[in-house]
Amino acid sequence: MFRKISLILLMLTFAISEADNGYNLWLQYVQIEDVNVRQAYIEKLNQIVYLNDNETINVALDELNIGLSGMLGLSDVSALVNSEKINNESGLMLATYSTLSDGLKREFKSDFNKINEEGFIIKSVIINNVSQIIITGKTEVAVLYGTFRFLKLLQSHQSLNNLNIIDAPKIQKRVLNHWDNLDRTVERGYSGFSIWDWHRLPDYLDFRYTDYARANASVGINGTVLNNVNANANILTPQYLEKVAALAKVFRPYGIKVYLTARFSAPMEIGGLKTSDPLDEDVISWWKQKVKEVYQFIPDFGGFLVKANSEGQPGPQNYGRNHVDGANMLAEALNPFGGIVMWRAFVYSEHDTTDRAKQAYSEFVPFDGKFKDNVLIQVKNGAIDFQPREPFHPMFGAMPKTPLMMEFQITQEYLGQSTHTVFLPKFYEEVLKTDTYREGKGSTVAKVIDGSLNNQKLTGIAGVSNVGTDINWTGNVMLQANWYGYGRLAWNPDLKAENIANEWIRMTFSNDIAVVKTIEDILLMSHEAVVNYMTPFGLHHIMATGHHYGPGPWVANLSRPEWNPVYYHKADANGIGFDRTEKGSGATDQYAKEVSKEFSNLNSCPEEYLLWFHHLSWEYKLKSGVTLWDGLALKYQEGVNQVKQMVDYWKSLEGKIDQQRFKEVEMLLNIQLKEAKWWRDACLLYFQQFSKKQLPQGVEKSTKSLEEFKNMTFPFAPGN
Amino acid sequence: MFRKISLILLMLTFAISEADNGYNLWLQYVQIEDVNVRQAYIEKLNQIVYLNDNETINVALDELNIGLSGMLGLSDVSALVNSEKINNESGLMLATYSTLSDGLKREFKSDFNKINEEGFIIKSVIINNVSQIIITGKTEVAVLYGTFRFLKLLQSHQSLNNLNIIDAPKIQKRVLNHWDNLDRTVERGYSGFSIWDWHRLPDYLDFRYTDYARANASVGINGTVLNNVNANANILTPQYLEKVAALAKVFRPYGIKVYLTARFSAPMEIGGLKTSDPLDEDVISWWKQKVKEVYQFIPDFGGFLVKANSEGQPGPQNYGRNHVDGANMLAEALNPFGGIVMWRAFVYSEHDTTDRAKQAYSEFVPFDGKFKDNVLIQVKNGAIDFQPREPFHPMFGAMPKTPLMMEFQITQEYLGQSTHTVFLPKFYEEVLKTDTYREGKGSTVAKVIDGSLNNQKLTGIAGVSNVGTDINWTGNVMLQANWYGYGRLAWNPDLKAENIANEWIRMTFSNDIAVVKTIEDILLMSHEAVVNYMTPFGLHHIMATGHHYGPGPWVANLSRPEWNPVYYHKADANGIGFDRTEKGSGATDQYAKEVSKEFSNLNSCPEEYLLWFHHLSWEYKLKSGVTLWDGLALKYQEGVNQVKQMVDYWKSLEGKIDQQRFKEVEMLLNIQLKEAKWWRDACLLYFQQFSKKQLPQGVEKSTKSLEEFKNMTFPFAPGN
């Protein structure tokens, strides 16, 4: 027996940790188990040379230390690092363009022509007969991005031979929007509470801030709006600006700029003025002073995000002014310092009886060309509000003289919150590759956003963050993929969701091909599944009130008509769906002719948008030949079946990944299955009142009554 | 260079992690660096035998697996475990009394006579000429406690030779009180938010729940009240009881019972009754039914904690009844199931003009002997409210026929919240060892609590938890010591704070004697420091309003007189302090004669309670010979100096403990220093208005004015 123990003693802790709590996200850097792979890497990395000495290069070196010591099992990589010239050992070199030798400058000239300030080059070269890997770019942050990309090669067990990677972001402002309140609650947050511990800032800098910056930089996110669009003016007081500055200092080496939301009524609330009229001289000068003060605290402050005259927020319309007046006033204050305004187009009014889906377009498109150069209009992916599936927002492509930013939601307000596994890059990809036809065929949403369609000088994209205080950041390790995937698509909106899934799994879980394939299958089917069990065929906005948790198609008693699900599904004895064709609200007219025709015509309208654009009888024949009622019921069932499949796939991973994450996701998928059935049963029982039809074969009957579903309450549901 | 790397590769990750986030608390189980120590342990542990098979023994084995694989560097200890008889290898054996061989039963007989159901024996014995270590007790949970104690021997590098440890808890109900709300905010919580993720319960069981149970069991805490004493009746609905049951199931193997707070008005709020009168038949039967229902969900439910007719909470007095009526009604409902009532004595009324410090005693002492057998009266350590220092509560010893539970506050509502390092066991010890003289000399508070003074059948102690969602649980790793230390004193109220500090440091940070000594010095001086810089000489309740963050001795405008700091310090031109002698409020009369005399007489009153019991002129001569004003100023300065010392001591640890915890505590101690100065300056400037005297030599002048201090606001301070 003693011999046995002695042997065990030698088997040191090589194995994957049994208790991986997910904190390390996709930057796991676990030791590579295959000795040959590890050894091949080690032989390539006899030294690490850096030619620049600044805080960004320092964090790149830190990351190499964490990553290489973890993956290669080295106790301390810093012993390999030096800032001198390359000696006769093969190794890695970090250098910006300006520090490269003249020879290398010449060698890399054409590559440098292909990249912007944030783009990087990773290239194998021979110097003095020794092979070297060079990570370079025009700026230090480009080198940092290259370093993360280099580490990813090792994370996914790729060869380091003959490297020739040239990559640059296609969109300039790649930001996260945190809907975080100053009391640390998070609007639509389902991963605990805000990671910003305002009370202990600026003197206590949680290590989490650095890890947050690392995660963002690893995918190229270069900006963060710290606070909720439903803003509190206190954030602009010196007491808070000092705290914001402390965060900005942590993020700066990682190339991440800090932005804040600006409450339009701040001049009154914290400035003591009697008005916030954007044309009032005192207001204008108050904002100029305030912006100057902000830049004294944060010299590289990014700018303001503004939600104005939307869902009760104050704005220029309170004074008879318009969005241009409001946005441009702030833009002028920010302009001397290089700051920008991100002005949200998410507006709709309870006093406007036109289809809510039409209002943002109607209000903003006439302003095309009227905004200052440092204003971006931030537009949600669809015209309603982050529904499981929406057709693209008609504003995309419709304002050629105005830079439009995409606003995606990473947090899952309407998508099962943090319990449901939904791989959103699949949906983001669907939106981005859709053709607006605004400048003829090929005018994809991606080209609107990356500015190439109309040659925009300023481009941006925003993702409403799903990050919170939960140890694994997103409440569900599977949803880390959405943060990752958003970042990747923000860098390059033409990437394929499938590839994003593949690389995320390899970095996060395992390079074991069985594991990769299984999780990939789960991720790639997950978005269609949630659409099926929540809102198939273009249904939308049929969730419960307030917390938006679970189904509520019956809700009809809210003060604003367009807050009620019945406004959207319009189910009655005759059928279901919102007629947005010319015969109905005419929302289809807001699209380019080709698109409008496609959506308006029942023969060409994609079935996934059917009830978004059409009110159809329960007897309407779907392409499959079944009636709409039967098809709807079968789709709900299909969603449930897909989740069952996801559960089964996941179970096959037991023992192939660490126990903690395995069990956590298993519990969550079981909740998702339970809730998919809840959605199916509640919605079908409700709609059945109108269709008066039996469920088709293959659709399971509910074990609860409609009344029971209606009576369910969730008094302290999160994110409300 | 290549040779160098190959060498490094062999230096596997033995070293202490550079990024210890503190999640593992005092259950770090880091690998023992000294090969000899490790080898000596390994030689003792050739097998692990267990003679019982149940869930508690399973978690004991799990803990051995985690602990031994970590400390001894074994990849998997479970290979050593078997449930068969001992073979000819030296090893460890887990067994309850009933499973021991007759020979061992005889050998251990006198030891078993010394312990109760939760007590354990760890003993080296020789069986078949081979040495074995036996961990035994009358119950499985006793064996679990013994297992944790055994692991602690290794954690603190003690010998495993000739073990003979017999230990048993002196108090029966050792509970934590969580002031956690159902929306996950925590009243007086400074470590993030509630770890109970109610929304995702019962289907999602956060791994944190298990780790919470492990931590509690490791110190012998055997109960937890999950929700706030300012209660929400929803917790008693089936929707929540199902969630509570899921937590109870996680905690059960660890010997931890779940308790809930009962909102006295629940019969009306969730029961549909028109009254909550405890003598009303419907109310009585509603509670009986409700309790029955609770036990259907949680068969080993512990009972109710009740805050009634206190600070706006409903209670029996709303119906002209008294605390006995209320407590006994609930006690009768719980009695058939073995549940208890913990009824809080923290009551004071804005309609009562007598000294707040006297009210609880006046209200409760006349009820002595009138409560049912399964009622405990839960009394805060002092008569006001968890002040930095208070004399012991006069109720202790004054109700010989009633079991009194101690209520300590672990969370630091009035002690710098989670930024200030204050080692509370030092203060708990001070309270526990104080002599009440109620049954003559030697009638310590500890003896009241452990029941030995008046031969109580039921005993208990409660600690208001400082646990939250912060990764390190307590917002500050140093404050983990208060959770740990509370548990240790709950097990044995006669333990010495010094020893508790020593063992906690060894388990948490290091066995390096320099580290142990340095941190011990910091901890042991910390409570006196905070008293000095906040409330020296018996001052109390002079903090800011609402959030209780920072000083506010000037506050005089609150609706209830006894909420105002000026009510407590009574500073004016003539002097400062609250006269509680016979000439004043007469609160000293509530103590036993000996104590009353000691506190009333200026010659015998300990100076640390001086202004608690006496109003004295600014010119009053202290024992040191200086005037009260000079002494007060010097004490404030001394507090600041002590924190400076703590900062310096801590700095000496750089490189001796992991970087993350080092830096975190360094930042926190710097905040503490800043805030100690804030307290000193704000209080002295304020009191100086009355004393009209200069600061004595050695006391630093404030850099801010009193007005500036008064104008400070903290709009989103936590825990409010």
Short mmCIF file of C-alpha atoms in Angstrom, two decimals, chain A residues 236-550:
data_model
loop_
_atom_site.label_atom_id
_atom_site.label_comp_id
_atom_site.label_asym_id
_atom_site.label_seq_id
_atom_site.Cartn_x
_atom_site.Cartn_y
_atom_site.Cartn_z
CA LEU A 236 -21.29 63.02 -13.45
CA THR A 237 -20.48 64.46 -10.02
CA PRO A 238 -16.83 64.71 -8.94
CA GLN A 239 -17.49 62.10 -6.24
CA TYR A 240 -18.27 59.55 -8.94
CA LEU A 241 -15.94 60.83 -11.64
CA GLU A 242 -13.07 60.07 -9.29
CA LYS A 243 -14.32 56.50 -9.15
CA VAL A 244 -14.79 56.32 -12.91
CA ALA A 245 -11.24 57.60 -13.35
CA ALA A 246 -9.93 54.78 -11.19
CA LEU A 247 -11.65 52.23 -13.41
CA ALA A 248 -10.41 54.00 -16.54
CA LYS A 249 -6.88 53.69 -15.21
CA VAL A 250 -7.25 49.94 -14.79
CA PHE A 251 -8.69 49.58 -18.31
CA ARG A 252 -6.31 51.95 -20.13
CA PRO A 253 -3.41 49.53 -20.68
CA TYR A 254 -5.90 47.14 -22.26
CA GLY A 255 -6.97 49.67 -24.87
CA ILE A 256 -10.40 50.10 -23.31
CA LYS A 257 -11.98 53.53 -23.09
CA VAL A 258 -14.61 54.43 -20.57
CA TYR A 259 -17.92 55.99 -21.59
CA LEU A 260 -20.83 57.15 -19.45
CA THR A 261 -24.51 57.64 -20.00
CA ALA A 262 -25.56 61.27 -19.77
CA ARG A 263 -28.90 61.98 -18.16
CA PHE A 264 -30.36 64.77 -20.21
CA SER A 265 -31.77 66.52 -17.16
CA ALA A 266 -28.41 66.53 -15.36
CA PRO A 267 -28.06 70.33 -15.63
CA MET A 268 -31.08 70.63 -13.37
CA GLU A 269 -30.45 67.64 -11.13
CA ILE A 270 -26.81 68.22 -10.32
CA GLY A 271 -26.17 71.60 -11.92
CA GLY A 272 -28.81 73.67 -10.19
CA LEU A 273 -30.17 75.05 -13.49
CA LYS A 274 -33.87 75.62 -14.07
CA THR A 275 -33.91 73.98 -17.49
CA SER A 276 -32.14 71.38 -19.56
CA ASP A 277 -33.17 72.90 -22.88
CA PRO A 278 -30.36 72.06 -25.29
CA LEU A 279 -30.59 75.49 -26.91
CA ASP A 280 -30.38 77.37 -23.63
CA GLU A 281 -27.06 79.18 -23.25
CA ASP A 282 -26.64 78.19 -19.61
CA VAL A 283 -27.34 74.57 -20.42
CA ILE A 284 -24.85 74.60 -23.30
CA SER A 285 -22.17 76.13 -21.16
CA TRP A 286 -22.96 73.80 -18.23
CA TRP A 287 -22.36 70.77 -20.44
CA LYS A 288 -19.17 72.32 -21.85
CA GLN A 289 -17.88 72.83 -18.34
CA LYS A 290 -18.99 69.39 -17.26
CA VAL A 291 -17.27 67.73 -20.22
CA LYS A 292 -14.10 69.67 -19.50
CA GLU A 293 -14.27 68.44 -15.92
CA VAL A 294 -14.81 64.85 -17.06
CA TYR A 295 -11.68 65.07 -19.23
CA GLN A 296 -9.72 66.44 -16.30
CA PHE A 297 -10.54 63.22 -14.49
CA ILE A 298 -10.28 60.94 -17.53
CA PRO A 299 -8.09 62.37 -20.31
CA ASP A 300 -9.08 59.65 -22.77
CA PHE A 301 -12.78 59.56 -21.89
CA GLY A 302 -14.76 58.03 -24.75
CA GLY A 303 -17.98 60.01 -24.70
CA PHE A 304 -21.66 59.81 -23.81
CA LEU A 305 -24.38 57.29 -24.51
CA VAL A 306 -27.83 58.88 -24.34
CA LYS A 307 -31.33 57.49 -24.04
CA ALA A 308 -33.53 60.53 -24.48
CA ASN A 309 -37.29 60.89 -24.70
CA SER A 310 -37.71 57.18 -24.47
CA GLU A 311 -39.67 55.25 -21.86
CA GLY A 312 -39.90 58.24 -19.57
CA GLN A 313 -36.32 59.45 -19.84
CA PRO A 314 -35.89 63.22 -20.19
CA GLY A 315 -34.71 64.63 -23.49
CA PRO A 316 -34.75 67.59 -25.86
CA GLN A 317 -38.43 67.06 -26.69
CA ASN A 318 -39.31 68.15 -23.15
CA TYR A 319 -38.38 71.63 -24.45
CA GLY A 320 -39.88 71.36 -27.91
CA ARG A 321 -36.47 70.51 -29.39
CA ASN A 322 -35.53 67.40 -31.32
CA HIS A 323 -32.95 64.65 -31.24
CA VAL A 324 -30.58 66.60 -33.48
CA ASP A 325 -30.66 69.56 -31.11
CA GLY A 326 -29.93 67.32 -28.16
CA ALA A 327 -27.24 65.15 -29.71
CA ASN A 328 -25.40 67.99 -31.41
CA MET A 329 -25.30 70.10 -28.26
CA LEU A 330 -23.52 67.28 -26.42
CA ALA A 331 -21.38 66.52 -29.47
CA GLU A 332 -20.10 70.09 -29.55
CA ALA A 333 -19.12 69.91 -25.92
CA LEU A 334 -17.25 66.64 -26.50
CA ASN A 335 -15.68 67.52 -29.83
CA PRO A 336 -12.64 69.48 -28.57
CA PHE A 337 -11.58 66.42 -26.58
CA GLY A 338 -12.23 63.80 -29.22
CA GLY A 339 -15.30 62.37 -27.49
CA ILE A 340 -18.33 61.00 -29.24
CA VAL A 341 -22.08 60.86 -28.65
CA MET A 342 -23.94 57.59 -29.05
CA TRP A 343 -27.57 58.63 -29.31
CA ARG A 344 -30.11 55.85 -29.07
CA ALA A 345 -32.85 55.48 -31.63
CA PHE A 346 -34.92 53.30 -29.31
CA VAL A 347 -37.92 55.63 -29.12
CA TYR A 348 -41.65 55.06 -29.21
CA SER A 349 -44.49 56.99 -27.73
CA GLU A 350 -47.68 56.02 -25.97
CA HIS A 351 -49.23 59.08 -27.60
CA ASP A 352 -48.46 57.80 -31.07
CA THR A 353 -51.03 55.31 -32.30
CA THR A 354 -48.96 54.14 -35.24
CA ASP A 355 -47.34 50.74 -35.10
CA ARG A 356 -44.54 50.92 -32.55
CA ALA A 357 -42.28 49.14 -35.05
CA LYS A 358 -42.47 52.18 -37.32
CA GLN A 359 -41.80 54.98 -34.89
CA ALA A 360 -38.01 55.08 -34.61
CA TYR A 361 -37.61 55.09 -38.39
CA SER A 362 -40.24 57.81 -38.80
CA GLU A 363 -38.61 59.96 -36.18
CA PHE A 364 -34.95 59.56 -37.12
CA VAL A 365 -34.70 59.04 -40.88
CA PRO A 366 -35.70 62.65 -41.67
CA PHE A 367 -32.68 63.78 -39.62
CA ASP A 368 -30.21 61.99 -41.90
CA GLY A 369 -27.18 64.19 -42.47
CA LYS A 370 -28.07 66.63 -39.70
CA PHE A 371 -26.01 65.20 -36.88
CA LYS A 372 -22.49 66.40 -36.08
CA ASP A 373 -19.57 64.26 -37.23
CA ASN A 374 -18.96 62.84 -33.76
CA VAL A 375 -22.49 61.53 -33.31
CA LEU A 376 -23.43 57.90 -33.86
CA ILE A 377 -27.05 56.80 -33.83
CA GLN A 378 -27.35 53.56 -31.87
CA VAL A 379 -30.03 51.31 -33.34
CA LYS A 380 -31.26 48.04 -31.89
CA ASN A 381 -31.03 45.07 -34.23
CA GLY A 382 -34.79 45.05 -34.72
CA ALA A 383 -37.58 47.57 -34.60
CA ILE A 384 -39.26 46.29 -31.42
CA ASP A 385 -36.98 45.22 -28.60
CA PHE A 386 -34.46 42.38 -28.59
CA GLN A 387 -37.05 39.71 -29.26
CA PRO A 388 -35.92 36.10 -29.72
CA ARG A 389 -36.03 36.81 -33.45
CA GLU A 390 -36.73 40.04 -35.28
CA PRO A 391 -36.27 41.10 -38.87
CA PHE A 392 -33.51 43.70 -39.15
CA HIS A 393 -34.35 47.26 -38.17
CA PRO A 394 -35.48 49.26 -41.24
CA MET A 395 -33.22 52.15 -40.24
CA PHE A 396 -30.18 50.15 -41.33
CA GLY A 397 -29.25 51.46 -44.72
CA ALA A 398 -31.88 54.18 -44.61
CA MET A 399 -29.60 56.94 -43.26
CA PRO A 400 -26.62 56.96 -45.63
CA LYS A 401 -25.28 60.27 -44.31
CA THR A 402 -25.36 59.19 -40.68
CA PRO A 403 -23.21 56.58 -38.96
CA LEU A 404 -25.48 53.96 -37.41
CA MET A 405 -24.22 51.78 -34.57
CA MET A 406 -25.66 48.34 -34.04
CA GLU A 407 -27.04 47.65 -30.56
CA PHE A 408 -27.19 43.95 -29.79
CA GLN A 409 -28.37 42.60 -26.48
CA ILE A 410 -26.02 40.07 -24.93
CA THR A 411 -27.99 39.80 -21.72
CA GLN A 412 -31.08 37.70 -22.34
CA GLU A 413 -33.99 39.86 -21.31
CA TYR A 414 -36.35 38.00 -23.63
CA LEU A 415 -34.32 34.87 -24.21
CA GLY A 416 -34.63 32.88 -21.02
CA GLN A 417 -32.46 35.19 -18.96
CA SER A 418 -29.36 33.44 -17.63
CA THR A 419 -30.76 29.95 -17.30
CA HIS A 420 -31.37 29.26 -20.99
CA THR A 421 -28.45 28.32 -23.20
CA VAL A 422 -28.86 30.42 -26.32
CA PHE A 423 -25.84 31.01 -28.53
CA LEU A 424 -26.48 34.53 -29.72
CA PRO A 425 -23.72 34.92 -32.33
CA LYS A 426 -25.89 32.70 -34.51
CA PHE A 427 -28.62 35.33 -34.36
CA TYR A 428 -26.20 38.25 -34.65
CA GLU A 429 -24.79 36.63 -37.80
CA GLU A 430 -28.32 36.25 -39.19
CA VAL A 431 -28.95 39.97 -38.71
CA LEU A 432 -25.56 41.12 -39.97
CA LYS A 433 -25.66 39.16 -43.20
CA THR A 434 -29.19 40.23 -44.10
CA ASP A 435 -29.34 42.33 -47.23
CA THR A 436 -30.96 45.75 -46.87
CA TYR A 437 -30.78 46.31 -50.67
CA ARG A 438 -30.39 50.02 -49.90
CA GLU A 439 -27.51 50.40 -52.34
CA GLY A 440 -28.53 47.45 -54.46
CA LYS A 441 -27.94 43.77 -53.84
CA GLY A 442 -25.21 43.03 -51.30
CA SER A 443 -26.00 45.99 -49.04
CA THR A 444 -25.83 43.88 -45.92
CA VAL A 445 -26.44 45.17 -42.43
CA ALA A 446 -22.79 44.34 -41.72
CA LYS A 447 -21.74 46.83 -44.41
CA VAL A 448 -23.95 49.50 -42.88
CA ILE A 449 -22.33 48.93 -39.52
CA ASP A 450 -18.72 48.67 -40.67
CA GLY A 451 -19.30 51.84 -42.68
CA SER A 452 -18.29 50.38 -46.03
CA LEU A 453 -21.73 50.78 -47.61
CA ASN A 454 -21.78 54.54 -47.31
CA ASN A 455 -18.17 55.25 -46.57
CA GLN A 456 -18.69 56.34 -42.98
CA LYS A 457 -15.79 57.95 -41.14
CA LEU A 458 -17.04 56.80 -37.76
CA THR A 459 -18.28 53.28 -37.02
CA GLY A 460 -19.46 51.47 -33.93
CA ILE A 461 -21.23 48.55 -32.38
CA ALA A 462 -22.63 48.04 -28.89
CA GLY A 463 -23.57 44.95 -26.90
CA VAL A 464 -25.68 45.14 -23.76
CA SER A 465 -23.54 43.21 -21.34
CA ASN A 466 -24.50 39.99 -19.60
CA VAL A 467 -21.76 40.36 -17.00
CA GLY A 468 -22.43 40.38 -13.28
CA THR A 469 -21.01 39.42 -9.91
CA ASP A 470 -21.62 35.69 -10.33
CA ILE A 471 -18.30 33.92 -10.03
CA ASN A 472 -18.56 32.75 -13.63
CA TRP A 473 -19.47 36.30 -14.75
CA THR A 474 -22.54 35.41 -16.84
CA GLY A 475 -24.55 33.21 -14.46
CA ASN A 476 -24.14 30.29 -16.85
CA VAL A 477 -20.80 29.34 -18.35
CA MET A 478 -22.45 28.63 -21.69
CA LEU A 479 -23.43 32.29 -21.95
CA GLN A 480 -19.81 33.35 -21.70
CA ALA A 481 -19.87 32.41 -25.39
CA ASN A 482 -22.17 35.35 -26.06
CA TRP A 483 -19.79 37.88 -24.54
CA TYR A 484 -16.95 36.25 -26.48
CA GLY A 485 -18.93 35.98 -29.70
CA TYR A 486 -20.19 39.55 -29.53
CA GLY A 487 -16.61 40.72 -29.23
CA ARG A 488 -15.48 38.63 -32.17
CA LEU A 489 -18.28 39.91 -34.41
CA ALA A 490 -17.64 43.46 -33.28
CA TRP A 491 -14.09 42.99 -34.52
CA ASN A 492 -15.22 41.39 -37.73
CA PRO A 493 -18.95 41.29 -38.51
CA ASP A 494 -18.32 38.83 -41.34
CA LEU A 495 -17.16 36.00 -39.09
CA LYS A 496 -19.16 32.80 -39.05
CA ALA A 497 -20.98 31.87 -35.85
CA GLU A 498 -19.88 28.28 -36.34
CA ASN A 499 -16.22 29.22 -36.23
CA ILE A 500 -16.75 31.44 -33.22
CA ALA A 501 -18.40 28.54 -31.39
CA ASN A 502 -15.56 26.22 -32.29
CA GLU A 503 -12.80 28.49 -31.02
CA TRP A 504 -14.69 29.43 -27.88
CA ILE A 505 -15.23 25.78 -26.94
CA ARG A 506 -11.57 24.94 -27.48
CA MET A 507 -10.47 27.83 -25.31
CA THR A 508 -13.10 27.29 -22.65
CA PHE A 509 -13.64 23.56 -22.31
CA SER A 510 -11.43 21.24 -24.28
CA ASN A 511 -9.73 20.43 -27.59
CA ASP A 512 -11.10 16.90 -27.42
CA ILE A 513 -12.91 16.66 -30.73
CA ALA A 514 -15.88 14.81 -29.22
CA VAL A 515 -16.36 17.58 -26.69
CA VAL A 516 -15.93 20.30 -29.30
CA LYS A 517 -18.42 18.71 -31.68
CA THR A 518 -21.03 18.06 -28.99
CA ILE A 519 -20.97 21.55 -27.52
CA GLU A 520 -20.90 23.04 -31.01
CA ASP A 521 -24.07 21.12 -31.87
CA ILE A 522 -25.75 22.40 -28.72
CA LEU A 523 -24.75 25.99 -29.35
CA LEU A 524 -25.65 26.07 -33.00
CA MET A 525 -29.14 24.65 -32.50
CA SER A 526 -29.90 26.71 -29.42
CA HIS A 527 -31.14 29.94 -30.96
CA GLU A 528 -33.60 28.23 -33.26
CA ALA A 529 -34.77 26.21 -30.27
CA VAL A 530 -35.57 29.26 -28.15
CA VAL A 531 -37.40 30.93 -31.02
CA ASN A 532 -39.43 27.76 -31.50
CA TYR A 533 -40.49 27.34 -27.88
CA MET A 534 -41.07 31.05 -27.26
CA THR A 535 -42.07 32.92 -30.42
CA PRO A 536 -42.18 30.81 -33.60
CA PHE A 537 -43.20 32.19 -37.01
CA GLY A 538 -42.45 35.80 -36.16
CA LEU A 539 -44.50 36.06 -32.97
CA HIS A 540 -43.01 38.60 -30.61
CA HIS A 541 -43.40 40.43 -27.31
CA ILE A 542 -45.63 37.82 -25.66
CA MET A 543 -43.68 37.58 -22.41
CA ALA A 544 -44.84 38.30 -18.88
CA THR A 545 -44.92 41.85 -17.59
CA GLY A 546 -42.12 43.71 -15.87
CA HIS A 547 -39.53 41.05 -15.29
CA HIS A 548 -40.20 39.54 -18.75
CA TYR A 549 -39.70 36.09 -17.24
CA GLY A 550 -41.85 33.41 -18.82
#
